[in-house]
PDB file of C-alpha atoms and ligand atoms in Angstrom:
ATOM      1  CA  UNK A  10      15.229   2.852  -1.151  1.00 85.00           C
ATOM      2  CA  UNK A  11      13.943   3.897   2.417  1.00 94.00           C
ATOM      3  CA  UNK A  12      10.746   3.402   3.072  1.00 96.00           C
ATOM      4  CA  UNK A  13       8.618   5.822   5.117  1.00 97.00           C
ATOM      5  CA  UNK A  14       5.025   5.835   7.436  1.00 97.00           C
ATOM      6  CA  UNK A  15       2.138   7.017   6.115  1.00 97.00           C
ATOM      7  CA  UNK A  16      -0.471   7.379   8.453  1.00 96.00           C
ATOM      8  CA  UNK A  17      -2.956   5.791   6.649  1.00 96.00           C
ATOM      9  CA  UNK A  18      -1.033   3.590   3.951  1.00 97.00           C
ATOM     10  CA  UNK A  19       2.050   2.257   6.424  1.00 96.00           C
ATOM     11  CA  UNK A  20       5.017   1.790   5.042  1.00 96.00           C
ATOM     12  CA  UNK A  21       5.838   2.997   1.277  1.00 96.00           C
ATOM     13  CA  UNK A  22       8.694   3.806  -0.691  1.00 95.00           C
ATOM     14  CA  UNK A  23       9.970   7.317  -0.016  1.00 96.00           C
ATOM     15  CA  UNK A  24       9.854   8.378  -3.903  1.00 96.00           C
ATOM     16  CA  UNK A  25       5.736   8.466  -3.298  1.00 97.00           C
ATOM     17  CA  UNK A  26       6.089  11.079  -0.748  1.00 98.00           C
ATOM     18  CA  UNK A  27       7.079  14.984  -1.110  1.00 98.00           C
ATOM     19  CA  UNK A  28       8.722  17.617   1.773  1.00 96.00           C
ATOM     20  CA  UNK A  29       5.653  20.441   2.799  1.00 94.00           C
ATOM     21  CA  UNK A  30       7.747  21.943   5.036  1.00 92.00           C
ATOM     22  CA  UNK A  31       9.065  22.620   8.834  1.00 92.00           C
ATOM     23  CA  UNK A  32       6.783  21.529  11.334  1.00 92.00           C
ATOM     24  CA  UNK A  33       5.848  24.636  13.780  1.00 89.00           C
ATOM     25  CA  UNK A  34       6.157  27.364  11.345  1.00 88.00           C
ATOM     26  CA  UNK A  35       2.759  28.937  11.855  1.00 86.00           C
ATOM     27  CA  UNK A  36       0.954  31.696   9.684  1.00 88.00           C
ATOM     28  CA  UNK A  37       1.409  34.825  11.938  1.00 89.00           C
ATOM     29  CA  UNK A  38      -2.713  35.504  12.057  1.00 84.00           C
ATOM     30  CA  UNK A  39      -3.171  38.412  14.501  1.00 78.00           C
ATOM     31  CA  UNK A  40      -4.658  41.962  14.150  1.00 84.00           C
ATOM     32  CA  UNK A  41      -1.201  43.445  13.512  1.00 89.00           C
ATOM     33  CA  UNK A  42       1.707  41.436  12.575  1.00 92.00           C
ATOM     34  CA  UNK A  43       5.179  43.465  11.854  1.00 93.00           C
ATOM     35  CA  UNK A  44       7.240  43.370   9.426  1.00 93.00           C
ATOM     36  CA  UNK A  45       9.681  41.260  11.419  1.00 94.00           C
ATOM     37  CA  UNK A  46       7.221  38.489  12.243  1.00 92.00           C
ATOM     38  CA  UNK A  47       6.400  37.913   8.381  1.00 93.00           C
ATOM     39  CA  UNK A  48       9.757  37.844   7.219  1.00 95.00           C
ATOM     40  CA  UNK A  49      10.466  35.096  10.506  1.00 93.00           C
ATOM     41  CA  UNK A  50       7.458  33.323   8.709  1.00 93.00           C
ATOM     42  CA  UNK A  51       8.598  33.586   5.108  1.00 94.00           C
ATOM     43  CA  UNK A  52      11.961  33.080   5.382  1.00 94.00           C
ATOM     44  CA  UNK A  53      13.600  31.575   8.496  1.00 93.00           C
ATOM     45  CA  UNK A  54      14.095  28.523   9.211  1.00 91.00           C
ATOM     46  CA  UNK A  55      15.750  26.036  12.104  1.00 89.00           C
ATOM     47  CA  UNK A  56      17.276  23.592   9.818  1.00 90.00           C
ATOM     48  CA  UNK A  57      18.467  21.133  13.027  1.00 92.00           C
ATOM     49  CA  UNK A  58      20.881  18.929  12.587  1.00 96.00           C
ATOM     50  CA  UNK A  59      19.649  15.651  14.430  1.00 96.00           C
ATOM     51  CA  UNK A  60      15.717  15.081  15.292  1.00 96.00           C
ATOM     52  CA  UNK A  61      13.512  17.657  13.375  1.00 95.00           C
ATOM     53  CA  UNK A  62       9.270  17.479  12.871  1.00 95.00           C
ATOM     54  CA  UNK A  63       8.178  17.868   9.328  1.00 95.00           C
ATOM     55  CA  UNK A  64       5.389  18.295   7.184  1.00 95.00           C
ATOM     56  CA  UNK A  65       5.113  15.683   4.910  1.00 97.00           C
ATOM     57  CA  UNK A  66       2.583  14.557   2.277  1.00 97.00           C
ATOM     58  CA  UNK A  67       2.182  11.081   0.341  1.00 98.00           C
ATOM     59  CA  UNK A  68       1.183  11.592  -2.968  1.00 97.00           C
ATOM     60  CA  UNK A  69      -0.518   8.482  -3.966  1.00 97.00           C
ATOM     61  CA  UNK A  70      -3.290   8.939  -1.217  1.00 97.00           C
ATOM     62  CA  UNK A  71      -2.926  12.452  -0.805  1.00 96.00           C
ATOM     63  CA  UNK A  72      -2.600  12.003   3.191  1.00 96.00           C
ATOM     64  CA  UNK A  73      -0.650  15.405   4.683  1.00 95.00           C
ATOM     65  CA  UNK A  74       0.968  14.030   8.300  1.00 96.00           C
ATOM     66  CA  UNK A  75       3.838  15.456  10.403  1.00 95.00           C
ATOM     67  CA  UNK A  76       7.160  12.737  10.470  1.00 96.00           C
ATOM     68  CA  UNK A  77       9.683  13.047  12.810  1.00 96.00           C
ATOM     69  CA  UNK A  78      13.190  11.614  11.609  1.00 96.00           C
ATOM     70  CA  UNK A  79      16.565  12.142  12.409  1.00 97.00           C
ATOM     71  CA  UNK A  80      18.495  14.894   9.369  1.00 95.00           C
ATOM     72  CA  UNK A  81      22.043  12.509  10.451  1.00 97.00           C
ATOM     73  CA  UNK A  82      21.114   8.891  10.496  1.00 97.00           C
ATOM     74  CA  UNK A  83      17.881   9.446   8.174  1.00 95.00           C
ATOM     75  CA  UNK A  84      16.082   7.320  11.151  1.00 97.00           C
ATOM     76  CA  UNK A  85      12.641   7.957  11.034  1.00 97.00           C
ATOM     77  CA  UNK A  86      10.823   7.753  14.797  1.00 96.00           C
ATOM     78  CA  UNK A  87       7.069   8.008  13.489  1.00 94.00           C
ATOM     79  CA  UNK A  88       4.298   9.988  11.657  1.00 95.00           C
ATOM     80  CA  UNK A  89       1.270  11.217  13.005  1.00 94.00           C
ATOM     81  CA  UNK A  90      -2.247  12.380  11.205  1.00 91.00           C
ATOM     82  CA  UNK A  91      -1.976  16.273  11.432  1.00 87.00           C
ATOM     83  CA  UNK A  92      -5.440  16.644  12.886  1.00 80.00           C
ATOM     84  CA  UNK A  93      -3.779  14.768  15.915  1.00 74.00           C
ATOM     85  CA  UNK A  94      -0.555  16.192  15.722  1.00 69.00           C
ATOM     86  CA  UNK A  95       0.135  19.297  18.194  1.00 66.00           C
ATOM     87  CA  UNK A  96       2.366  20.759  14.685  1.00 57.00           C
ATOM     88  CA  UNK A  97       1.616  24.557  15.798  1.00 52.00           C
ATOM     89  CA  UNK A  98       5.173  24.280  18.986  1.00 46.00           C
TER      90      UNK A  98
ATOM     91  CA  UNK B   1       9.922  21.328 -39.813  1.00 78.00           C
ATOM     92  CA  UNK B   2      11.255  18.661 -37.876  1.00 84.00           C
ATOM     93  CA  UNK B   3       9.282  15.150 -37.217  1.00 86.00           C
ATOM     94  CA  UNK B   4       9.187  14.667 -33.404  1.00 84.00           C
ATOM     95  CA  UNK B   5       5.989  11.824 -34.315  1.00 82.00           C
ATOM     96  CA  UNK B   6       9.153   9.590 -35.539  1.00 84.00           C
ATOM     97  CA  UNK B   7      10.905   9.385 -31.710  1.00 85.00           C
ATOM     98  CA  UNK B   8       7.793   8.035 -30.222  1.00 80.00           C
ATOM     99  CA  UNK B   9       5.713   5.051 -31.513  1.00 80.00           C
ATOM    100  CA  UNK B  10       1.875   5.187 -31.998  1.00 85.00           C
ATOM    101  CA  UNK B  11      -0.670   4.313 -29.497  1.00 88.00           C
ATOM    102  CA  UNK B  12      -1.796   1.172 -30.520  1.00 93.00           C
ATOM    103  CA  UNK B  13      -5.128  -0.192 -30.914  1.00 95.00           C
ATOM    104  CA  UNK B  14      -6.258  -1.173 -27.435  1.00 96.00           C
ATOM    105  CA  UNK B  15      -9.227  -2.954 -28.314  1.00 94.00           C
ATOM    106  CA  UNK B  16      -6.712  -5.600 -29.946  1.00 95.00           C
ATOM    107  CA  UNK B  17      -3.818  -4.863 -28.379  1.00 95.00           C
ATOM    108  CA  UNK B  18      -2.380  -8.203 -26.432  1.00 96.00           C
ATOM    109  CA  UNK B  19       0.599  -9.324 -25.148  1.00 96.00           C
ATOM    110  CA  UNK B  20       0.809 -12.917 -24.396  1.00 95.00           C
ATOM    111  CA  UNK B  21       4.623 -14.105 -23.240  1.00 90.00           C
ATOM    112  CA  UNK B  22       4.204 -17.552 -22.027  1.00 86.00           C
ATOM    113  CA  UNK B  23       3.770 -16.711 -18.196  1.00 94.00           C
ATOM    114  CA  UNK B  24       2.377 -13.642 -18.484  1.00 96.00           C
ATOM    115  CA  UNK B  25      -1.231 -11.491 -20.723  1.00 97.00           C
ATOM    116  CA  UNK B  26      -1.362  -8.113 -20.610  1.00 97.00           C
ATOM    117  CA  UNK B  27      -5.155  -6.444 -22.004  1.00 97.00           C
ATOM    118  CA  UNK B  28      -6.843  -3.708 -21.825  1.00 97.00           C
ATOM    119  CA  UNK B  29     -10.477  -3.433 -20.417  1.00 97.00           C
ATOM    120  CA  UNK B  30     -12.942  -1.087 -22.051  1.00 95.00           C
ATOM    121  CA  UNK B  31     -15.745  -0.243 -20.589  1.00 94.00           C
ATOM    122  CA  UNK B  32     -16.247   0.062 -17.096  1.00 96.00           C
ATOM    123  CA  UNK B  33     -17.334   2.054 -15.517  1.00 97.00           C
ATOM    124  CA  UNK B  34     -15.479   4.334 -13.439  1.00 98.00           C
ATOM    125  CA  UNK B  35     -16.032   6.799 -10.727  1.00 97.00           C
ATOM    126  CA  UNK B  36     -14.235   8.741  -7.961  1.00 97.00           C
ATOM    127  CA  UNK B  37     -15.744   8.452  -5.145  1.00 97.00           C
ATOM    128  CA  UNK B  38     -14.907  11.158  -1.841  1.00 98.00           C
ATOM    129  CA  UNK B  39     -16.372  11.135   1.853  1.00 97.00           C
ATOM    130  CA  UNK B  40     -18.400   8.917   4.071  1.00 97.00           C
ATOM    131  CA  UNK B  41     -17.644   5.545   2.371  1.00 96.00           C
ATOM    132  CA  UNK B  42     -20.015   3.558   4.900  1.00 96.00           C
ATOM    133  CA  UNK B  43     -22.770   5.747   3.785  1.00 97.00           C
ATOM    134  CA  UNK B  44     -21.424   5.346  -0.202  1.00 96.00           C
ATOM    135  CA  UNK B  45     -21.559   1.640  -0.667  1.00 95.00           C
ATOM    136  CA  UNK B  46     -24.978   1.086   1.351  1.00 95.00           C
ATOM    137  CA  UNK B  47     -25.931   3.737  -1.329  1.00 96.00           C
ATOM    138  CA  UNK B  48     -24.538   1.765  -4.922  1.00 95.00           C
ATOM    139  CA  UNK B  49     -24.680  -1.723  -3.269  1.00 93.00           C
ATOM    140  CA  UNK B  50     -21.172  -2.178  -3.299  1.00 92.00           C
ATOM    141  CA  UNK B  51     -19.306  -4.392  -0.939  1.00 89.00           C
ATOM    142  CA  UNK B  52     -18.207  -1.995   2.214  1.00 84.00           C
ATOM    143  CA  UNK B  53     -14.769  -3.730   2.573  1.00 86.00           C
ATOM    144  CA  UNK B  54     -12.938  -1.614  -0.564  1.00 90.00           C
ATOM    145  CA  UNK B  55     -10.108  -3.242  -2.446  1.00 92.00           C
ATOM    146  CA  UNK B  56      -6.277  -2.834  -2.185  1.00 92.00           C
ATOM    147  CA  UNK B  57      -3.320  -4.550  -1.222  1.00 90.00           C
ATOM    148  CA  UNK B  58      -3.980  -8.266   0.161  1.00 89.00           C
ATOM    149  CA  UNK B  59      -7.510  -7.543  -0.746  1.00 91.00           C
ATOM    150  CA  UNK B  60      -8.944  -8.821  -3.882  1.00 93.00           C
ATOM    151  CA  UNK B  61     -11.438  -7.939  -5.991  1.00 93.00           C
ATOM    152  CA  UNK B  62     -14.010  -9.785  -7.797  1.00 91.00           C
ATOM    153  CA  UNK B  63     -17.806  -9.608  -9.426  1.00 90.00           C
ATOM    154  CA  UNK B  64     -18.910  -6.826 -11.398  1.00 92.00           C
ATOM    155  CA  UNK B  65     -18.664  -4.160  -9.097  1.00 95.00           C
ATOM    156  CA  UNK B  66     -16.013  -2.745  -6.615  1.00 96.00           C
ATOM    157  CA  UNK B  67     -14.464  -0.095  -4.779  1.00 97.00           C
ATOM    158  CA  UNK B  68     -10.743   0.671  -4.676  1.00 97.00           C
ATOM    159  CA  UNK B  69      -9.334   2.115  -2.180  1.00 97.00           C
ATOM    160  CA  UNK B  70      -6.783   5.383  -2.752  1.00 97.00           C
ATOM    161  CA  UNK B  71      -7.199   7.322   0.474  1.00 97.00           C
ATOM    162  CA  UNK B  72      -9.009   7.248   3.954  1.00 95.00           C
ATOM    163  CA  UNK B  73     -11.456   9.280   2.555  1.00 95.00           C
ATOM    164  CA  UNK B  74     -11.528   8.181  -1.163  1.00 97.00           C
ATOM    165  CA  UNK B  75     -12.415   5.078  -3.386  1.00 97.00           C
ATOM    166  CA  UNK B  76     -12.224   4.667  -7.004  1.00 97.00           C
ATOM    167  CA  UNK B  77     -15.162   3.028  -8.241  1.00 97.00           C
ATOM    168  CA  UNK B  78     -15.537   0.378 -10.848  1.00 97.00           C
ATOM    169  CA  UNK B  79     -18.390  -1.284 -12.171  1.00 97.00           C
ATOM    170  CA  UNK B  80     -18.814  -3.396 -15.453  1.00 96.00           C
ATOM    171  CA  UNK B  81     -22.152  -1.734 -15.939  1.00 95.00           C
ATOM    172  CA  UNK B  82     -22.844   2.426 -15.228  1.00 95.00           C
ATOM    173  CA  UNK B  83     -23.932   3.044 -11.872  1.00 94.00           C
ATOM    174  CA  UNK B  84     -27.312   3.975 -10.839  1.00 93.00           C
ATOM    175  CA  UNK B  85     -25.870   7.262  -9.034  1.00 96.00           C
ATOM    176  CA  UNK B  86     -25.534  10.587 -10.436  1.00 96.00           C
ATOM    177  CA  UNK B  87     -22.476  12.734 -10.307  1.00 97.00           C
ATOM    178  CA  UNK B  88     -22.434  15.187  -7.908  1.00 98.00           C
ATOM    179  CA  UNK B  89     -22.817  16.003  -4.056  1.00 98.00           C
ATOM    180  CA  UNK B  90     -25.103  13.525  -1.982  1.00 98.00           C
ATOM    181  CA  UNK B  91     -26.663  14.336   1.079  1.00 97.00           C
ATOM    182  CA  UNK B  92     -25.704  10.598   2.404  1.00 97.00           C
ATOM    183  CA  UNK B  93     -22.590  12.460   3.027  1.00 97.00           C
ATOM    184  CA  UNK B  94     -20.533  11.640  -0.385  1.00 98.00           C
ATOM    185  CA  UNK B  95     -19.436  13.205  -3.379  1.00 98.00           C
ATOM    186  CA  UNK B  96     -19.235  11.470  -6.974  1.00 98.00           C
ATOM    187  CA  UNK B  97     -17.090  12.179  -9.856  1.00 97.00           C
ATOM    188  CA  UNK B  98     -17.542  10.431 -13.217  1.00 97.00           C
ATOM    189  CA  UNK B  99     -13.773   9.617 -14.343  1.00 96.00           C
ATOM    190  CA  UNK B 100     -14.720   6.663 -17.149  1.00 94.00           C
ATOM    191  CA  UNK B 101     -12.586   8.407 -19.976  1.00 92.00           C
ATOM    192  CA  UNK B 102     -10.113   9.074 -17.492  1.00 95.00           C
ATOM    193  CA  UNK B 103      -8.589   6.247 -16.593  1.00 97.00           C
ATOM    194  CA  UNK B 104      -7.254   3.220 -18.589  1.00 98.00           C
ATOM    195  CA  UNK B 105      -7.285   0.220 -17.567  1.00 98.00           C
ATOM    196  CA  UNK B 106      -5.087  -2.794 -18.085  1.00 98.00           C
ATOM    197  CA  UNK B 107      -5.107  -6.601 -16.831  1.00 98.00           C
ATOM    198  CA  UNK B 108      -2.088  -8.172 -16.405  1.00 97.00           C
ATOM    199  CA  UNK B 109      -2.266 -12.387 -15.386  1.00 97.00           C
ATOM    200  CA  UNK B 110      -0.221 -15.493 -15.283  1.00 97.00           C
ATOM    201  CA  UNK B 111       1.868 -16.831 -13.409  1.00 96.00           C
ATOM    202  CA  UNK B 112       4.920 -14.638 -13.678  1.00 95.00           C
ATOM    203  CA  UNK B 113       3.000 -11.807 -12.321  1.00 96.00           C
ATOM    204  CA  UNK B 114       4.898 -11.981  -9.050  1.00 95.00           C
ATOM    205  CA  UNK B 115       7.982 -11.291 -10.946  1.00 95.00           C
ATOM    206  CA  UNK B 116       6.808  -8.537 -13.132  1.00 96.00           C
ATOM    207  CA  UNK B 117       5.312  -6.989  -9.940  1.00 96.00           C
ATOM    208  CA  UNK B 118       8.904  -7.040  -8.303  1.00 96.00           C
ATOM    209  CA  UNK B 119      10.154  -5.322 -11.073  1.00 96.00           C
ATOM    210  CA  UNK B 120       7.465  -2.551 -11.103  1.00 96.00           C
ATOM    211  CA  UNK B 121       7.332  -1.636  -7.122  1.00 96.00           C
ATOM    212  CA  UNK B 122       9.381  -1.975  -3.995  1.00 93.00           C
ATOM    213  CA  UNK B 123       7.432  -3.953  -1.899  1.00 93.00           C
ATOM    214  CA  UNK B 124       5.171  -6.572  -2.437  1.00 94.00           C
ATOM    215  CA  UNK B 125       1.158  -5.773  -3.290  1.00 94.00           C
ATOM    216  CA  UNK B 126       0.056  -7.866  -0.059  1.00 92.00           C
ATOM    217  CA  UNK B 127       2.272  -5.308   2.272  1.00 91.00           C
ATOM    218  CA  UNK B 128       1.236  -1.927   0.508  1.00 92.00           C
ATOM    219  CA  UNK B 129      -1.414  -1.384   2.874  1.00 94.00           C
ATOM    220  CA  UNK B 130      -4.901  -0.531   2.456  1.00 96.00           C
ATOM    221  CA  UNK B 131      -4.603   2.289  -0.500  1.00 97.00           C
ATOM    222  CA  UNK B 132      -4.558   0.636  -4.238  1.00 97.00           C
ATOM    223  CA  UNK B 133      -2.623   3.735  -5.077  1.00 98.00           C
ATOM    224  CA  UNK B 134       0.918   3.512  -5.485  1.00 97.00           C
ATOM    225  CA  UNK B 135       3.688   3.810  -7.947  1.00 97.00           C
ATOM    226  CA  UNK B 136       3.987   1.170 -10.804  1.00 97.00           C
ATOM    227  CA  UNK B 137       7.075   1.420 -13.027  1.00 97.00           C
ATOM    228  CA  UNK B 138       7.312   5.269 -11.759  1.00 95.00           C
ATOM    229  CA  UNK B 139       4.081   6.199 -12.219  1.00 97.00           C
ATOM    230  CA  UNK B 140       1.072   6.778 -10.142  1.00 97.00           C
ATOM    231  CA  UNK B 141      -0.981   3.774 -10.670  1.00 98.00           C
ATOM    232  CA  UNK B 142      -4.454   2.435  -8.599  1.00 98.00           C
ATOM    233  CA  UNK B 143      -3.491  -1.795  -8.483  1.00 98.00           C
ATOM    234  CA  UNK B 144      -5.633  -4.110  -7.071  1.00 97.00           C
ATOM    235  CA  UNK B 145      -5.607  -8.290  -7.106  1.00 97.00           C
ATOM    236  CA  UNK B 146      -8.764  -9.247  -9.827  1.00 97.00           C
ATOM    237  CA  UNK B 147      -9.997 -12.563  -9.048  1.00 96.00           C
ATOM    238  CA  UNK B 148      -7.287 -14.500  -7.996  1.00 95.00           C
ATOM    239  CA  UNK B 149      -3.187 -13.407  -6.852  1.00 95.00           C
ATOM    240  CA  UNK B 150      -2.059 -13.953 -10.093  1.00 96.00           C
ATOM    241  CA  UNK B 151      -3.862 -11.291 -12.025  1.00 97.00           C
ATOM    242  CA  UNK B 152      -4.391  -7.154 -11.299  1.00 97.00           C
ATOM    243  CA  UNK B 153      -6.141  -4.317 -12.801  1.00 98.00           C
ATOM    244  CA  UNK B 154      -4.003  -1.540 -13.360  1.00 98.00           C
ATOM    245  CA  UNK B 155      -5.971   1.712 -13.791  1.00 98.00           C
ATOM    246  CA  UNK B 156      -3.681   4.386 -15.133  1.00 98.00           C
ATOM    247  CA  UNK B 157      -4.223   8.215 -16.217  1.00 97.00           C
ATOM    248  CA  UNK B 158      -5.345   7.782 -19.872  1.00 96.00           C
ATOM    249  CA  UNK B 159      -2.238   9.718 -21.178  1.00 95.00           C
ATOM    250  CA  UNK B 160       0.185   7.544 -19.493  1.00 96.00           C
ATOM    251  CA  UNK B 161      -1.142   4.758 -20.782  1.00 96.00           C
ATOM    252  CA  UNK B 162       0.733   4.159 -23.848  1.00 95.00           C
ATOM    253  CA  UNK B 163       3.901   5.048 -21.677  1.00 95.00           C
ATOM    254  CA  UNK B 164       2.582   2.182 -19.432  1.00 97.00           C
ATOM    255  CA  UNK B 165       2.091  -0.039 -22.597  1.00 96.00           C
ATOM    256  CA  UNK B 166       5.970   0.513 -23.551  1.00 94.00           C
ATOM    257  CA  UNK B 167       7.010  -0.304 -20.311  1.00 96.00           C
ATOM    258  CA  UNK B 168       5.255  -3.372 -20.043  1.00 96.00           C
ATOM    259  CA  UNK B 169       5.989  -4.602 -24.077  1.00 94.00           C
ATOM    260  CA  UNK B 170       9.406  -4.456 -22.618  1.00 93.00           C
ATOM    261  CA  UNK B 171       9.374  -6.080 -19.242  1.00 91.00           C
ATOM    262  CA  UNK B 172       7.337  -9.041 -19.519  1.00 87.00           C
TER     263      UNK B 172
HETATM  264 ZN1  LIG C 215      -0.781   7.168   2.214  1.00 60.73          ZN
END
């Protein structure tokens, strides 16, 4: 079982935590936003292979944080607290 | 029509309901009060009187009334007699929920506990950090030390308790 860092909890077992999503992918919130820009919102997504930043959320405390691991070795470099987390690049 | 009551077996009678293996008593504790507990804790137990250091992990409880802690901003309250605060929003900067039917609470004790813990979670109590809220036997669970290491509260959604029962009939 791998065992990943909650901000506020430390380390737990990985079955107490759930995927939110990509890290970055912000809510187009202009005026105008096109067609194009939506669907980039909606639907794409980078998918790296290697280091990515993710949303993540542990369930027991309820704590949402962005972790940044590694998609081929599973290694997992740290988790911040979204408020301090510059998520939005 | 067919009998589905047949594949699972009753709830039994908590208020005599006891297991007692030798190293090991699980019972259930009826009564307490209970309430959730969400915003500025500081300014929450200078409010009820409750100890400001809240219970989880290597941190255990004792006396009559406590707070566990699930989140950085939560606690779960307990209390052996109803607390003097109503429900609601206070201006202290705290909200209150009343969650006494809620949640069901068991104490397990003895010395096997260790080993019974082990085979519930994946890392010891004293290393989960500061949130009582975990996962026990697959389920979401708020676990604290009562009185001494070799005893816990378990405080369980009310409809998972019988699950919990099973599971424990079975392990200990
Ligand atoms: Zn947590």
């Amino acid at each position: 079982m791998q065992l990943f860092p909650c901000p506020f909890c430390g380390l737990r077992e990985e079955s107490e935590f759930h995927y939110g999503a990509e890290a970055g992918n912000v809510r187009p919130d202009a005026g105008f936003v096109s067609a194009d820009q939506w669907s980039d919102y909606l639907h794409m997504r980078d998918n790296p292979k290697g280091a990515t930043r993710e949303i993540w959320v542990h369930l027991t405390c309820g704590e949402f944080f962005m972790m940044e691991r590694d998609t081929v070795t599973h290694r997992v470099m740290g988790s911040t607290l979204l408020e301090d987390a510059t998520h939005s690049a | 029509m067919r009998d589905h009551a047949a594949k699972w077996p009753p709830a039994p009678d908590w208020s005599t309901a006891k297991l007692d293996r030798g190293s090991i008593s699980v019972r259930t504790i009826e009564g307490l009060s209970q309430l959730l507990v969400s915003g500025d804790l500081d300014a929450w137990a200078t409010a009820s009187g409750t100890a400001s250091a809240s219970v989880a992990g290597a941190v255990i409880a004792s006396g009559n009334k406590y707070s566990a802690r699930i989140a950085r901003d939560r606690v779960l309250a307990v209390s052996a007699t109803p607390f003097a605060l109503a429900t609601g929003w206070h201006d202290a900067g705290f909200a209150i929920s009343r969650i006494d039917a809620g949640m069901h609470v068991f104490q397990v004790e003895g010395p096997g506990l260790n080993e019974l813990l082990a085979r519930a979670m994946t890392q010891p109590l004293v290393s989960s950090g500061p949130s009582a809220s975990l996962l026990f036997a697959g389920i979401n669970v708020v676990l604290y030390h009562f009185t001494s290491m070799q005893s816990v509260r378990i405080h369980v959604d009310r409809a998972l308790a019988p699950y919990l029962w099973e599971w424990l009939e079975q392990s200990v």
